Amino acid sequence: MTAPNMDVLVSLSKRRGFIFQSSEIYGGTGSCWDYGPLGAELKQNIKRVWWRDFVQQRADMVGLDASILMHATVWKASGHVDNFTDPMVDCRECKHRFRSDQLDEMAWLHFCPATKGNKFTIPAGEPCKHCGATRTLCPHCGKGELTAPRQFNLMFKTFMGPVEEDAAVTYLRPETAQGIFVNFDNVLQSMRLKLPFGVGQIGKAFRNEITPGNFIFRSREFEQMEIEYFVNPNDRVDGRPADEAVHDQWIEACRAWFVRYGVAADNMKLHEHDTAELAHYSKRTVDILYRFPMGWSELMGIANRTDFDLKQHSKFSGKSLTYFDEERKEHIVPFVIEPSAGVDRALLAFLLDAYREEEVRGEKRVVLRFHRELAPIKIAVLPLLKKRPEIVATAHDLRARLARQWTTVYDDTAAIGRLYRRQDEVGTPYCVTVDVKTVGDREKNEAGDGRVTIRERDSMEQIRVPIADLDTVFARLMGETAWSEVAAAYPRAES
Ligand code: ATP
């Protein structure tokens, strides 16, 4: 497998319409990203399968879409106003700002006294090979002293209403979770739920990160897919306290979900938070790390938040946020397990894992081996000759017909070999080619056979399929049926 470096992916993403830098014509922001036509499809697909698998298909889950702007007290109660901070340091020379807890994870610039002050960029955490020094100064300019760390709140402040005064201050939500906690009772009562149950939500979150970077890995505006799964801590599951057993179940469900949609199992590993790392509300937190180009980093986290949030909101709002345990005839505050994933980080992992550089007949082929459900385009309809009106008309008709069910494009802007490569590069699993044999040749008095060629992306195999069969064939291919099984029923075409 060829793991691309981030630059390769950034360039492919821009060239092929996946991801653009926000406000690029004004020099870009560097901390926000725009999803282009294919990126928007890919992102929608990720969110759609997540919602389907975790919210719609489970009897114990419901969905929610809470607002981004909330009552300011929500963030006081949740602890974000006081605790949602990162330690920040400044360089006294170049004025760059850093998270002090990330300094050792950065490559650093060094003017080496042992080599007459020559400038070197030294890998993160390593000493200088020539003089043995370790980093003490600013990693960016290599000259400035760093200030002592001070806590910086990551929430974006804004004002609700037309008056910019303290009374109107609120925040852009830094996580979607709190929208679920404050609606706990609304959801419980309106849906008549019984524990255990979960509430899923997908939406934007905003953090004024000190050092955004690594492409879409860390940005200031991003999207989250979060679940708050409520359990009765007095229940036992598999002989263990329910919250602990259910926590393990969710860790495995999340890991398996990424594998199901194409992330190689050995590109992920679990990271258990130790006491020093554990958030103040958490009994146990496990991160799923992914092997990103900059090293193992958090893809998502699964935390046992206990009854902290419901108790806090109950305390600050004066409203009871309890559940009546019929069996024990008592009111309890449920514990909550929170699987929290970033849509953008998931998308980055799916992109990285799908990326392959292969050699085909002496030429390099770049292919994104996306899972068919994630692929932004499912089918590309390509005319072999764009000068033949019957071929073009048939291809347009086919595109319109297939587009009723699947994301389908028509492309006639290059020769067929190049069109195939373009579709490979954006991960389109199937191409349908209309050629002379399909429509026949009137001048030669030859009738068409009414068949088209279907080409599969990964094997590059081609089969001839009657147009009348296309809907059934694609319904099977987009479902669980393997290409080899479908292909076995049809004659092979020359590639
Ligand atoms: P990190 O340690 O990387 O800052 P975190 O532990 O603060 O992340 P959580 O608060 O657990 O992150 O948020 C849940 C998920 O939301 C993360 O696992 C990640 O996928 C996503 N996420 C968090 N911050 C960002 C960001 N700035 N940009 C993109 N995704 C993010």
Short mmCIF file of N, CA and C in Angstrom, two decimals, residues 11 13 22 41 92 134 165 189 224 247 276 282 287 296 319 360 411 442 469 481:
data_model
loop_
_atom_site.label_atom_id
_atom_site.label_comp_id
_atom_site.label_asym_id
_atom_site.label_seq_id
_atom_site.Cartn_x
_atom_site.Cartn_y
_atom_site.Cartn_z
N SER A 11 -2.82 18.32 -2.94
CA SER A 11 -2.80 18.69 -4.34
C SER A 11 -3.88 17.93 -5.13
N SER A 13 -6.63 16.79 -3.90
CA SER A 13 -7.92 17.30 -3.44
C SER A 13 -8.29 18.60 -4.14
N SER A 22 -10.20 27.71 2.22
CA SER A 22 -11.25 28.71 2.34
C SER A 22 -10.73 30.10 1.96
N GLU A 41 -19.82 15.62 -1.95
CA GLU A 41 -20.50 14.30 -2.10
C GLU A 41 -19.91 13.30 -1.11
N ARG A 92 8.86 35.62 21.53
CA ARG A 92 9.09 37.05 21.76
C ARG A 92 9.68 37.73 20.52
N THR A 134 19.12 20.39 22.49
CA THR A 134 17.69 20.14 22.30
C THR A 134 16.99 21.49 22.21
N GLU A 165 -23.01 43.77 23.99
CA GLU A 165 -22.73 44.03 25.40
C GLU A 165 -22.55 42.70 26.11
N GLN A 189 -39.08 12.33 26.93
CA GLN A 189 -40.54 12.38 27.06
C GLN A 189 -41.23 12.24 25.71
N GLN A 224 -18.85 17.43 13.47
CA GLN A 224 -18.76 16.26 14.35
C GLN A 224 -19.95 15.33 14.14
N HIS A 247 -19.42 0.87 27.24
CA HIS A 247 -18.29 1.64 26.73
C HIS A 247 -17.45 0.77 25.80
N ALA A 276 -3.62 11.60 34.00
CA ALA A 276 -3.22 12.98 33.73
C ALA A 276 -3.95 13.54 32.51
N SER A 282 -14.54 12.73 32.95
CA SER A 282 -14.49 11.38 32.38
C SER A 282 -14.02 10.32 33.36
N ASP A 287 -9.24 6.76 22.82
CA ASP A 287 -9.23 7.36 21.48
C ASP A 287 -8.92 6.27 20.46
N TRP A 296 0.76 8.86 14.37
CA TRP A 296 -0.48 8.40 14.98
C TRP A 296 -1.19 9.57 15.65
N LYS A 319 -33.77 22.43 36.53
CA LYS A 319 -34.72 21.43 36.01
C LYS A 319 -34.18 20.03 36.32
N VAL A 360 0.33 0.37 -14.32
CA VAL A 360 -0.49 -0.40 -15.25
C VAL A 360 0.10 -0.24 -16.63
N ASP A 411 -19.07 12.17 -19.21
CA ASP A 411 -17.84 12.89 -19.56
C ASP A 411 -17.39 12.47 -20.95
N ARG A 442 -25.05 2.66 -39.16
CA ARG A 442 -26.04 2.76 -40.22
C ARG A 442 -25.41 2.69 -41.61
N ASP A 469 -30.35 -4.62 -18.76
CA ASP A 469 -29.96 -5.23 -17.46
C ASP A 469 -29.32 -4.23 -16.48
N THR A 481 -23.47 -7.66 -3.48
CA THR A 481 -22.94 -8.67 -4.41
C THR A 481 -21.56 -8.27 -4.94
#
